[in-house]
Coordinates of C-alpha atoms in Angstrom, one line a residue:
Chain A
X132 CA 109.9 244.8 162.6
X133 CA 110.0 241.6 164.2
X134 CA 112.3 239.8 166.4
X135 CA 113.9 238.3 164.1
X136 CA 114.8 241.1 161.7
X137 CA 115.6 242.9 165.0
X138 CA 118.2 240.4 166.0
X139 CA 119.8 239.9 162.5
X140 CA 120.2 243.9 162.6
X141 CA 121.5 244.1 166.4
X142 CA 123.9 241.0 165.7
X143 CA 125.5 242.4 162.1
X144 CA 126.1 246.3 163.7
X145 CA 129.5 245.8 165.6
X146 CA 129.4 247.6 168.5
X147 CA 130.5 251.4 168.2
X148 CA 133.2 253.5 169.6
X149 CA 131.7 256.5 171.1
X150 CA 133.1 260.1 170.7
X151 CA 134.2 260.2 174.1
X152 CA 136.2 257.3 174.3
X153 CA 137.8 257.9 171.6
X154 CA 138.7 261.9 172.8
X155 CA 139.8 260.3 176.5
X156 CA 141.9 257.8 175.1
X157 CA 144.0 260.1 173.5
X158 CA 144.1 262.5 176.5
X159 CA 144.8 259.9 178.7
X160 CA 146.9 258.2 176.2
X161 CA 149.2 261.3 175.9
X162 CA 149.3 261.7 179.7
X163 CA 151.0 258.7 180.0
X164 CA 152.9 258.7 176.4
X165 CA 154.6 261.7 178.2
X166 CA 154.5 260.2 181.3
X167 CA 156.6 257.3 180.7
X168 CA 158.9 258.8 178.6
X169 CA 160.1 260.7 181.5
X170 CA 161.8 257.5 182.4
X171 CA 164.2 257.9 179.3
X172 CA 164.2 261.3 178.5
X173 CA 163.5 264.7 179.5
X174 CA 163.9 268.1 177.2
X175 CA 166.0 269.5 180.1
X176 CA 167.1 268.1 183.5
X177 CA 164.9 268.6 185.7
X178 CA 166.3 269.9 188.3
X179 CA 169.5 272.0 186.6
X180 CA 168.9 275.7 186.3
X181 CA 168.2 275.5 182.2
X182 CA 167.3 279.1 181.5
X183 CA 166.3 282.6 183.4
X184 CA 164.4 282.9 185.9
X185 CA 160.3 283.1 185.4
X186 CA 160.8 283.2 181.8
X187 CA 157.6 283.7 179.5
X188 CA 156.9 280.7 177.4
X189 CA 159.2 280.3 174.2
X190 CA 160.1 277.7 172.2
X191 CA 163.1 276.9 174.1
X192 CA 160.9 276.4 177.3
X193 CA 157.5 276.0 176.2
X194 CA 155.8 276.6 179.6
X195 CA 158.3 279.1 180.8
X196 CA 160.8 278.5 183.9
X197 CA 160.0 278.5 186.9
X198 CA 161.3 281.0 190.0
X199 CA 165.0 278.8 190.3
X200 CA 165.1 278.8 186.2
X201 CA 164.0 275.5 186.0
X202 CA 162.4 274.2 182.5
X203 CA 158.1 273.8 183.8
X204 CA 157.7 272.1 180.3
X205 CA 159.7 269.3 182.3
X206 CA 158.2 269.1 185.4
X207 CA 154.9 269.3 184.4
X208 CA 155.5 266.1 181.9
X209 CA 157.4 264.4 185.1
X210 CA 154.5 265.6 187.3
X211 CA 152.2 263.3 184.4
X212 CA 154.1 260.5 185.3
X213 CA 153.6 260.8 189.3
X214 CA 149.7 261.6 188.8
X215 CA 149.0 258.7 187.1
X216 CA 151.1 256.8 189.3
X217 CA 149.6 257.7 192.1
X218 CA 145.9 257.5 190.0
X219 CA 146.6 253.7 189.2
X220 CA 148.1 253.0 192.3
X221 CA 145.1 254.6 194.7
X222 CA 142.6 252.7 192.1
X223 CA 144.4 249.7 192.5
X224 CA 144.3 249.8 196.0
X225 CA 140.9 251.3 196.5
X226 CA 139.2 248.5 193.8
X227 CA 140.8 245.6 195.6
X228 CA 139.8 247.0 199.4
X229 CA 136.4 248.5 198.4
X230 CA 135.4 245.5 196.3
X231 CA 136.1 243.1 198.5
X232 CA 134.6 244.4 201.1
X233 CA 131.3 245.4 199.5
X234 CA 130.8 241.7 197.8
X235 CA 131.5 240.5 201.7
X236 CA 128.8 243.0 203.1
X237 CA 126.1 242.1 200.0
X238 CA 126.7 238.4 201.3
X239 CA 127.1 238.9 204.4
X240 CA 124.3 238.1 207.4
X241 CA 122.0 241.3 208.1
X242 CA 123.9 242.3 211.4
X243 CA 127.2 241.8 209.3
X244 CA 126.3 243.8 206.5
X245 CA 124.8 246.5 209.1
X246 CA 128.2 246.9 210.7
X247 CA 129.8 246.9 207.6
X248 CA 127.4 249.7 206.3
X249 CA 127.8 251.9 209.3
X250 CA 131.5 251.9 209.3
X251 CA 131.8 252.6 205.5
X252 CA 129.1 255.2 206.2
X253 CA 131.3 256.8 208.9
X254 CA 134.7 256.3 206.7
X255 CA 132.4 258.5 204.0
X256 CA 131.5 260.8 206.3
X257 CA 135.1 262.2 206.7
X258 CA 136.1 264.2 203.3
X259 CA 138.9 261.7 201.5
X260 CA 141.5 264.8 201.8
X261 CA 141.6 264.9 205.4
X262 CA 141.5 261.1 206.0
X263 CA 144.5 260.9 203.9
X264 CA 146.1 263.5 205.5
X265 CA 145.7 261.5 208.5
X266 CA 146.9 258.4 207.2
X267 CA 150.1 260.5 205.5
X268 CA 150.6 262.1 209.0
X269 CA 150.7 259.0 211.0
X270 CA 152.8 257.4 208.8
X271 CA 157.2 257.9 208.7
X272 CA 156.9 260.7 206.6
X273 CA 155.3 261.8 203.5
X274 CA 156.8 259.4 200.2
X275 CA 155.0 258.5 197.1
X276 CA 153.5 255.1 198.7
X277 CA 151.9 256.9 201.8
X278 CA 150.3 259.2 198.9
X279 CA 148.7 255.9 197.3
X280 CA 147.7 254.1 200.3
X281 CA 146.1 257.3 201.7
X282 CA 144.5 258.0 198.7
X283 CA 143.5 254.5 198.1
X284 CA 141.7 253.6 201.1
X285 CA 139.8 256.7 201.4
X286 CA 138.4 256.2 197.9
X287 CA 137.6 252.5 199.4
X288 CA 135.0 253.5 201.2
X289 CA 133.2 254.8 198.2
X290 CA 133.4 251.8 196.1
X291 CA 132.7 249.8 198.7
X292 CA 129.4 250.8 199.0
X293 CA 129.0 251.4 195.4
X294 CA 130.0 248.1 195.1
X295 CA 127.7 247.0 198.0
X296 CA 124.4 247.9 196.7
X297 CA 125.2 247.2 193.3
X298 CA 125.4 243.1 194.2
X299 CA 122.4 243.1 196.3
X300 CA 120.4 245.0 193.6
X301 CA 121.8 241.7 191.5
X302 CA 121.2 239.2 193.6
X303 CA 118.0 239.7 194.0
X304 CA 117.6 238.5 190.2
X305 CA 115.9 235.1 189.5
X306 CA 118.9 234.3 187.5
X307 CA 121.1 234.4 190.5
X308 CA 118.3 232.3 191.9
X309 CA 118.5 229.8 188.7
X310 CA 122.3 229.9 188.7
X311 CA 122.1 228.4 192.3
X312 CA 119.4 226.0 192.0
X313 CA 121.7 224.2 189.0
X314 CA 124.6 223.9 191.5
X315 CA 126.6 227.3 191.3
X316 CA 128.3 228.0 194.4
X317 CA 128.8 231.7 195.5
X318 CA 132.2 232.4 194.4
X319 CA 130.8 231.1 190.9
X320 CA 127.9 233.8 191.4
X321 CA 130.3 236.2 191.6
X322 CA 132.7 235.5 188.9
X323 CA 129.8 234.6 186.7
X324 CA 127.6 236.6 187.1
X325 CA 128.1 239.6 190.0
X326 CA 131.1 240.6 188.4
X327 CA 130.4 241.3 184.9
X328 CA 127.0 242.8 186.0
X329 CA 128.2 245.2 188.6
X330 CA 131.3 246.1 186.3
X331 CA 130.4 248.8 183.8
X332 CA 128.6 250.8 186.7
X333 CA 131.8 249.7 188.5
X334 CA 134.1 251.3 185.9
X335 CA 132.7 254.5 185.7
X336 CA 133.0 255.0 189.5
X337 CA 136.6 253.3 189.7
X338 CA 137.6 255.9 186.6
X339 CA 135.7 259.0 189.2
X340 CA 138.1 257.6 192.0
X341 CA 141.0 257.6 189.4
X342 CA 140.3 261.5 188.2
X343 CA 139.7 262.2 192.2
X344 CA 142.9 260.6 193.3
X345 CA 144.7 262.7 191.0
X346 CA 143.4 265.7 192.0
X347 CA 143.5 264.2 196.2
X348 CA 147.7 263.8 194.9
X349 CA 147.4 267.3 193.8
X350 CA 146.0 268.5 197.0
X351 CA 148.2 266.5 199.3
X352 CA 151.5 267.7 197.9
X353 CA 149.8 271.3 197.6
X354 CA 150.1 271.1 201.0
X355 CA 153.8 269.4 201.3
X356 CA 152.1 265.9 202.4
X357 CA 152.4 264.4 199.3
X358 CA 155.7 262.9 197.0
X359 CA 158.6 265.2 198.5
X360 CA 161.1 267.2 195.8
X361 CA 162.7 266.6 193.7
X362 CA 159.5 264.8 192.5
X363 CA 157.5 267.2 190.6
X364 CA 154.1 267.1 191.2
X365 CA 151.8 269.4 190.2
X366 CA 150.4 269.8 193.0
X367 CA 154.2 271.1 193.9
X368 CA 154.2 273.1 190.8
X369 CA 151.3 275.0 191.8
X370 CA 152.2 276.0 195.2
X371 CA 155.9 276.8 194.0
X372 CA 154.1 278.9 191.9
X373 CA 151.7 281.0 193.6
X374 CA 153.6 283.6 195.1
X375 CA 154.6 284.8 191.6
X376 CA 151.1 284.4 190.5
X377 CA 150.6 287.8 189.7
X378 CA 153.9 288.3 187.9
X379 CA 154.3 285.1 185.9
X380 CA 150.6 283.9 185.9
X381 CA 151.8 280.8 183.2
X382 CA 153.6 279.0 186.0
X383 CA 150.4 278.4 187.7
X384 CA 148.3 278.1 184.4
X385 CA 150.5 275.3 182.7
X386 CA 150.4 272.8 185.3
X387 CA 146.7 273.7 186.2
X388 CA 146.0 272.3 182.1
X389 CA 147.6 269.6 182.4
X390 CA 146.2 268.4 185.7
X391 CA 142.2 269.1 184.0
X392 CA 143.1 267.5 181.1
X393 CA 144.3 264.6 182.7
X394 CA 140.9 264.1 185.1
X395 CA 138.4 265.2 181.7
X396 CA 140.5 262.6 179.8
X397 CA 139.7 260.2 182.4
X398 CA 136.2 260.6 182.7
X399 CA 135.6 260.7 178.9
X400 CA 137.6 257.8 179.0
X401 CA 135.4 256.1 181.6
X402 CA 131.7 257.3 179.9
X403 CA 132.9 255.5 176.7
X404 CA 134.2 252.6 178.4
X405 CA 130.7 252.1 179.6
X406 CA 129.2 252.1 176.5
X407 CA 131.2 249.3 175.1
X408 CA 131.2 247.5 178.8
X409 CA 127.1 247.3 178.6
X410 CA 125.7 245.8 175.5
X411 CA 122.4 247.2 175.8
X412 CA 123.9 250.7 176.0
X413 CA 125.5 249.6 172.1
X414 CA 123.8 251.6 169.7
X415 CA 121.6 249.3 167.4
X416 CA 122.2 250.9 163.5
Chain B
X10 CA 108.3 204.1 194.4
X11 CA 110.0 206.6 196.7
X12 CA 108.5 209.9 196.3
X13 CA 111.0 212.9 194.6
X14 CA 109.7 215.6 196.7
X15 CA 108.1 214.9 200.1
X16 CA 107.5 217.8 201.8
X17 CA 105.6 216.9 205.6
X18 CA 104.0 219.8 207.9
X19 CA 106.0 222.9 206.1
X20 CA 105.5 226.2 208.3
X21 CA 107.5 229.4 207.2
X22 CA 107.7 232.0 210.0
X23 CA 109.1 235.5 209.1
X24 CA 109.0 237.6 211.9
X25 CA 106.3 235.9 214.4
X26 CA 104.3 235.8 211.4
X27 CA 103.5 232.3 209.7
X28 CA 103.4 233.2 206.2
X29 CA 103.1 229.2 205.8
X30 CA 101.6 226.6 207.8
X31 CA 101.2 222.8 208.3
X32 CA 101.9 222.3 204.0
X33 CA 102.4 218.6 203.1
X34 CA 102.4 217.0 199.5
X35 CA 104.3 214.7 198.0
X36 CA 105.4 214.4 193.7
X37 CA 106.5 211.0 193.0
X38 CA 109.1 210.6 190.2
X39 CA 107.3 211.3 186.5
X40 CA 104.7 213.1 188.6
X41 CA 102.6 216.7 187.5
X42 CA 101.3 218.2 190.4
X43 CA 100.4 222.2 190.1
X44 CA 100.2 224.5 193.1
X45 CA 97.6 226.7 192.9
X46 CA 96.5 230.1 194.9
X47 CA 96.2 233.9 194.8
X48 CA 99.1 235.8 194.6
X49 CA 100.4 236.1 198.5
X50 CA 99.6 232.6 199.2
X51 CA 102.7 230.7 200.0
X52 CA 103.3 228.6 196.5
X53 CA 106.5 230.5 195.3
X54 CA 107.8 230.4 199.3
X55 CA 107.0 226.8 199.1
X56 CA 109.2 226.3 195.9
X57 CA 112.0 228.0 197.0
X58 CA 111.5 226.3 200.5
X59 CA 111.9 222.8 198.5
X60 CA 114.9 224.0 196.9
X61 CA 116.7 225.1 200.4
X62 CA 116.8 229.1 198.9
X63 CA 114.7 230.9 201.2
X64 CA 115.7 234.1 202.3
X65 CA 117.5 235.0 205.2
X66 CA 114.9 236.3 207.6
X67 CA 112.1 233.1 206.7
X68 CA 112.7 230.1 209.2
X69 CA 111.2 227.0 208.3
X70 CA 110.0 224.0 210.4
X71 CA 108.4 221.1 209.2
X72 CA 110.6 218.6 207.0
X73 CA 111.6 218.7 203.1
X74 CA 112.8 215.5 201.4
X75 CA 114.6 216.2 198.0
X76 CA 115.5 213.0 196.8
X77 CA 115.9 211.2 200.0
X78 CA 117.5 214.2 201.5
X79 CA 116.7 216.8 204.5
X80 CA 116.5 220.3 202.9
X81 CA 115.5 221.7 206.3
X82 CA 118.5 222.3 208.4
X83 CA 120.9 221.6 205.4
X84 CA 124.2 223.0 205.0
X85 CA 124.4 225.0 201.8
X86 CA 127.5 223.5 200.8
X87 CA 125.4 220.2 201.1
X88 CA 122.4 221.7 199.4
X89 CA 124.5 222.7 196.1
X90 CA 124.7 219.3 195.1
X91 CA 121.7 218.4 194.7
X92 CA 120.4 221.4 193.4
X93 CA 119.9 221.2 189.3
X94 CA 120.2 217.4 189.9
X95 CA 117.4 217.2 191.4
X96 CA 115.2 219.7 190.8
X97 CA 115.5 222.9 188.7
X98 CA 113.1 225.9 188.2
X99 CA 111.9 228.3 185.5
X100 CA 110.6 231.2 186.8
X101 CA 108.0 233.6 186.0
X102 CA 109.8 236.6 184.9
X103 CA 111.0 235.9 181.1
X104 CA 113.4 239.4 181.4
X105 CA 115.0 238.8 185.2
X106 CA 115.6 235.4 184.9
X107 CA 118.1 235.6 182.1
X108 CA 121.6 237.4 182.9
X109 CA 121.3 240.8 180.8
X110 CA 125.1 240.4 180.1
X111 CA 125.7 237.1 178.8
X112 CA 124.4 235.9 175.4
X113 CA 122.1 233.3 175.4
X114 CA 124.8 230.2 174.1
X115 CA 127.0 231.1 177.1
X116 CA 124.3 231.2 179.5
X117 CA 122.6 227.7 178.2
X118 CA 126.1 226.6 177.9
X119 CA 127.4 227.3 181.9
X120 CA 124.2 224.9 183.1
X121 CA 125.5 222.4 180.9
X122 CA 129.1 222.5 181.7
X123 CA 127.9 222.1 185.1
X124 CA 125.9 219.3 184.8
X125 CA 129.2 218.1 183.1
X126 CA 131.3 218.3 185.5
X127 CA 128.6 216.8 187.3
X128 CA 128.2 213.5 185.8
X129 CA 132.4 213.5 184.6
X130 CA 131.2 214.2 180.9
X131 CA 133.6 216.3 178.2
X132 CA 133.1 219.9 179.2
X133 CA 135.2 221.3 175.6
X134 CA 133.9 224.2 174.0
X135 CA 133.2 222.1 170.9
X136 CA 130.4 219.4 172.6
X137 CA 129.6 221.8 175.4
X138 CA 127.8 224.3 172.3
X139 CA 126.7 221.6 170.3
X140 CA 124.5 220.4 173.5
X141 CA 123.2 224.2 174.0
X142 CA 122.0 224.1 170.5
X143 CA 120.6 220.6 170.6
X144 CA 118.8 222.4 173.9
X145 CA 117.5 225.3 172.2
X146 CA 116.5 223.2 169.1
X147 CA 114.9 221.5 171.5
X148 CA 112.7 224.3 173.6
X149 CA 111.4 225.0 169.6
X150 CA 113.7 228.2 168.8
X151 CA 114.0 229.0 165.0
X152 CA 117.3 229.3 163.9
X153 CA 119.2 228.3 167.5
X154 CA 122.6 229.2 166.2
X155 CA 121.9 233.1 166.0
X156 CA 119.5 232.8 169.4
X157 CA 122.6 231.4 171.0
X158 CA 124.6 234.8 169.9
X159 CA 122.1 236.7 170.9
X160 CA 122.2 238.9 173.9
X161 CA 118.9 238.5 176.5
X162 CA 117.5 241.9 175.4
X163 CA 117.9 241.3 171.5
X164 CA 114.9 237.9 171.9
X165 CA 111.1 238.3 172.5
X166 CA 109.6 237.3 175.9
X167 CA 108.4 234.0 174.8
X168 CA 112.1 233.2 173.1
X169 CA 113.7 233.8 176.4
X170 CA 111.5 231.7 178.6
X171 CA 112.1 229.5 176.1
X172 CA 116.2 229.8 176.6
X173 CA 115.4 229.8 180.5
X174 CA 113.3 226.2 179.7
X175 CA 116.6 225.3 178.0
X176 CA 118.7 226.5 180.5
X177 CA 116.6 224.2 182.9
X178 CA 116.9 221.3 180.9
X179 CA 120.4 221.5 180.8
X180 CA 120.6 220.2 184.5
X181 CA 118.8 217.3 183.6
X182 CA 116.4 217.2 186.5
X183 CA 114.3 214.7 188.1
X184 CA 111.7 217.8 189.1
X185 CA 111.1 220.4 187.0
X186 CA 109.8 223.3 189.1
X187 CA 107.7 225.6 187.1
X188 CA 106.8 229.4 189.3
X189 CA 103.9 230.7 187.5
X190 CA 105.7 229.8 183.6
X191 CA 103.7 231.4 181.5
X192 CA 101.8 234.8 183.4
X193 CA 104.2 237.3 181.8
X194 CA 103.6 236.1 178.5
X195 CA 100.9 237.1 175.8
X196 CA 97.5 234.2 175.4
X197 CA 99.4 232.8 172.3
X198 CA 102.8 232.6 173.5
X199 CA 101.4 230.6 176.8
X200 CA 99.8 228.0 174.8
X201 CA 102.8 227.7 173.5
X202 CA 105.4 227.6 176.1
X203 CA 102.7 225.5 178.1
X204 CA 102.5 222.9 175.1
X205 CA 106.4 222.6 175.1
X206 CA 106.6 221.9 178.8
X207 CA 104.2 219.0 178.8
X208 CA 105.5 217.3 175.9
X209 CA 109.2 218.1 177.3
X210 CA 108.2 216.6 181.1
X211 CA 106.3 213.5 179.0
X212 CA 109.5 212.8 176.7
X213 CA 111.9 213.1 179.5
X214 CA 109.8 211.6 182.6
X215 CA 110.4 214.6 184.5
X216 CA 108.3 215.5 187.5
X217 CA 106.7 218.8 187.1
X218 CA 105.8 221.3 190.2
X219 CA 103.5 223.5 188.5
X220 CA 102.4 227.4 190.4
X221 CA 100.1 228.8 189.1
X222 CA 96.9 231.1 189.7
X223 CA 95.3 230.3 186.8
X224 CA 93.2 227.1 186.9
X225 CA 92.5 226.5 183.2
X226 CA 96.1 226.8 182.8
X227 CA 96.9 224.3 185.8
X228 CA 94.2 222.1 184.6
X229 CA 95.5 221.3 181.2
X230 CA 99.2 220.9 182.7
X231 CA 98.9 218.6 185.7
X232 CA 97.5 215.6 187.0
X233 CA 97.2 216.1 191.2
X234 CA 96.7 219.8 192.2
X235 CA 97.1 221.5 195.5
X236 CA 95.0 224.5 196.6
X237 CA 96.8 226.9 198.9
X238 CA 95.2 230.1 200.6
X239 CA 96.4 232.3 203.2
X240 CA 99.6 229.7 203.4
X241 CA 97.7 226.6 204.1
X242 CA 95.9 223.7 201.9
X243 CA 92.6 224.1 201.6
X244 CA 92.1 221.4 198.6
X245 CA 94.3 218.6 197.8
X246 CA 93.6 216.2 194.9
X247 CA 93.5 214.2 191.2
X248 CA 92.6 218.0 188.7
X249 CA 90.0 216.3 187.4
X250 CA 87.9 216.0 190.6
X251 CA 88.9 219.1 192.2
X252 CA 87.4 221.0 189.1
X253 CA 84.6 219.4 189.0
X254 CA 83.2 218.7 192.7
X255 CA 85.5 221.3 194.3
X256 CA 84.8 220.7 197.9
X257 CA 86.2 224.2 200.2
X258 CA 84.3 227.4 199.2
X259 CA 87.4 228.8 198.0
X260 CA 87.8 226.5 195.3
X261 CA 84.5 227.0 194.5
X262 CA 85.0 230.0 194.3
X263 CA 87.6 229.9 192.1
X264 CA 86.0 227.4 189.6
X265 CA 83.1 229.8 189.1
X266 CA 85.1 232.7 188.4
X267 CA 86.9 230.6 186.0
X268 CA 83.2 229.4 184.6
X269 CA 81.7 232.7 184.6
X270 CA 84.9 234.3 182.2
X271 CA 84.7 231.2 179.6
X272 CA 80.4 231.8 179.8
X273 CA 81.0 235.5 179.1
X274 CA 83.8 234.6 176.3
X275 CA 81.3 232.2 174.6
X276 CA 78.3 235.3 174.8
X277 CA 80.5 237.5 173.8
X278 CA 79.8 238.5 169.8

């Protein structure tokens, strides 16, 4: 084949959707289908005693109730809404931080950059759990928003340095070199080039952070730090829900699906995000 | 005539060691001058010195005139300027010196919006592509509409250091700065690309900075060469006599080796 023939066959294939996109989009997409509908509508109120207590499931309550006769089928599609919530909003937060501050320290001077690199180092070296719990407990209070900034800035650290290494590894690139010598300045390195380059690898990670958050909002209100009742989060629902374990095992099972769903959603999501992101990852047939 | 590039006692010192020293040559406007030396000799450090884009830990001393102006010292926010304006560089790597994400149009097509802006002319979608494909028609690519859709990693070696050629041109430089051109590319392909860049430099009156290990290569492309070795000039003059009547051993040296493969070639059945 020559190069020709190879390019006329690369440029007529349209890129392809993989498999896993495809399957995490409609997790992900159902996640937050439910999620937002909570807004309008709920099958019961969620907080009104809607049937008896520890109920099986039935088609009535299609996770079972939980130990006040609440409908779980309810909170668990309100506790959707929160974990993605607090998933976007930690992602948010943790993209803009870690970003930034990993472009500065791939720019930066060598004793910048080393300072920059120790303290991310150190920020790494505390598990993202307990440094939120920190930043929860020295803040008025646990709320949603102390949830997403705690969560945020410890998944910072990580992209950060993700983000970090990933720019150097670009800049050392004659085309960065090229770019300059025709007049580019750095902010037009970045946008042009930095940026797009770094991104798919990027996305993956940012879409790891956003299946970690949701399980770090999990954690955090597993252990009353995180969104207070009446918001249900899972992570509520669980703990609720473990000193009946033994007698009504479902009200620990049905919001431990929809909490692995939710992250395996994501990360599908995310591997088939980076196949479309990076042209030389598109299949060529 | 003032010369384009005046570069006067150059020394590069990286960490107490001089990786370049005492280095002075000139190129006057229209000029081909090559820069020739074994790998680790100081001709890609003294390209990028010229250009101001030396890496952080190399300090320089000497002086650099680009165009009239000190390059040594220089603020990068005054360097930018007359970067691509003056001088632009096509470098020896065919695969890292194109962005792997950005087809070949857009890439052509961001130097020339540039130089646009640059010189206040129309930087519209519509005459900014039909320049990148009256560039890649000019670098010699077949059919320069699908090269411009084309992503880096869907062209051959020799197309892309032909688009990186283009991409060069786009500036519209006084000095073209060539880092070893042709070395990653197949026998054929050089002859080629070096064949385009002479007649390209000739049409356009660029002055060409030619590195490059390879005399035959150098000695076909330029008119003054520079021999450097262990970062300082051993050899300085017209190609013609330096090839002939090389003067330092090392040049000598060189020559023969250069003799001795062509001898072998011709014995060869």
């Amino acid at each position: 084949m020559t190069d020709m023939d190879l390019v006329n066959a690369v440029s007529e294939g349209r890129p392809r959707r993989s498999w896993t996109f495809t399957i995490g989009a409609v997790i992900v997409g159902l996640h937050l289908l439910v999620g937002l509908s909570t807004l309008f509508w709920t099958p019961y109120d969620p907080s009104a005693m809607s049937g008896g207590r520890l109920e099986v499931p039935s088609f009535e309550h299609l996770a079972g109730t939980d130990r006040l006769g609440r409908d779980l089928f309810t909170l668990i599609m309100i506790g959707s809404r929160i974990a993605l919530t607090v998933g976007i909003g930690a992602v948010i937060i943790g993209g803009l931080i870690g970003i930034t501050i990993g472009l500065i320290a791939a720019f930066a001077s060598k004793t910048l950059d080393d300072m920059l690199a120790a303290g991310l180092d150190i920020l790494i070296a505390f598990p993202t759990l307990l440094l939120a719990m920190l930043i929860v407990a020295s803040s008025e209070g646990a709320s949603l928003g102390t949830a997403i900034i705690a969560i945020g800035i410890a998944n910072s650290a990580i992209v950060a340095r993700l983000t970090r290494i990933l720019a150097k590894r670009v800049l050392a690139m004659d085309y960065i070199t090229a770019s300059r010598i025709s007049g580019t300045t750095w902010l037009g390195v970045v946008i042009i080039h930095i940026l797009p380059n770094i991104w798919p690898t990027l996305l993956v990670n940012l879409a790891l952070q956003f299946g970690l958050a949701v399980i770090a909002e999990a954690s955090l209100s597993y252990l009353g730090l995180g969104a207070p009742p009446p918001n249900a989060s899972w992570g509520r629902l669980l703990q609720e829900a473990q000193g009946t374990v033994y007698s009504a095992p479902f009200g620990a099972i049905a919001p431990g699906i929809a909490l692995v769903s939710l992250v395996i959603g994501i990360n599908l999501l995310a591997d088939g995000l980076r196949d479309i992101a990076d042209p030389t990852r598109r299949r060529r047939s | 005539m003032s010369p384009l590039l005046d570069i006067e006692g150059l020394s590069i010192h990286a960490g107490g060691k001089a990786l370049l020293s005492n280095v002075s040559f000139s190129i006057l406007p229209g000029e081909r001058l090559g820069l020739i030396g074994e790998s680790g000799s100081g001709k890609s450090l003294t390209a990028l010195a010229a250009i101001g884009l030396l890496a952080d830990g190399l300090r320089p001393s000497g002086s650099i005139l680009l165009d009239g102006k000190q390059v040594i010292g220089a603020r990068d926010r005054d360097l930018v300027p007359l970067r691509g304006a003056v001088a632009a560089v096509v470098f020896q790597e065919p695969l890292t010196a194109l962005d792997p994400l950005m087809k070949i149009g857009r890439q052509v097509g961001e130097a020339v919006r540039r130089r646009a802006r640059r010189d206040g002319g129309a930087t519209d979608a519509t005459s900014v592509m039909s320049e990148v494909l009256d560039l890649l028609d000019q670098v010699a690519l077949p059919q320069p509409q699908r090269i411009a859709e084309s992503w880096p990693h869907e062209i051959s070696g020799g197309q892309r250091q032909r688009a990186a050629i283009a991409m060069a041109l786009a500036c519209k430089p006084k000095l073209l700065i060539a880092d070893e051109p042709t070395t990653a590319l197949d026998v054929t392909t050089q002859a080629e690309i070096l064949k385009l860049l002479g007649q390209l430099v000739r049409e356009r009156n660029m002055a060409l900075l030619f590195i490059s290990h390879d005399l035959p290569v150098v000695a076909g492309a330029v008119d003054r060469v520079v021999v450097l070795r262990h970062g300082r000039i051993v050899e300085h003059g017209p190609v013609a006599s330096v090839f002939r009547q090389p003067i330092h051993e090392y040049t000598q040296s060189l020559v023969a080796a250069a003799r001795a493969f062509d001898n072998a070639l011709e014995i060869a059945p």
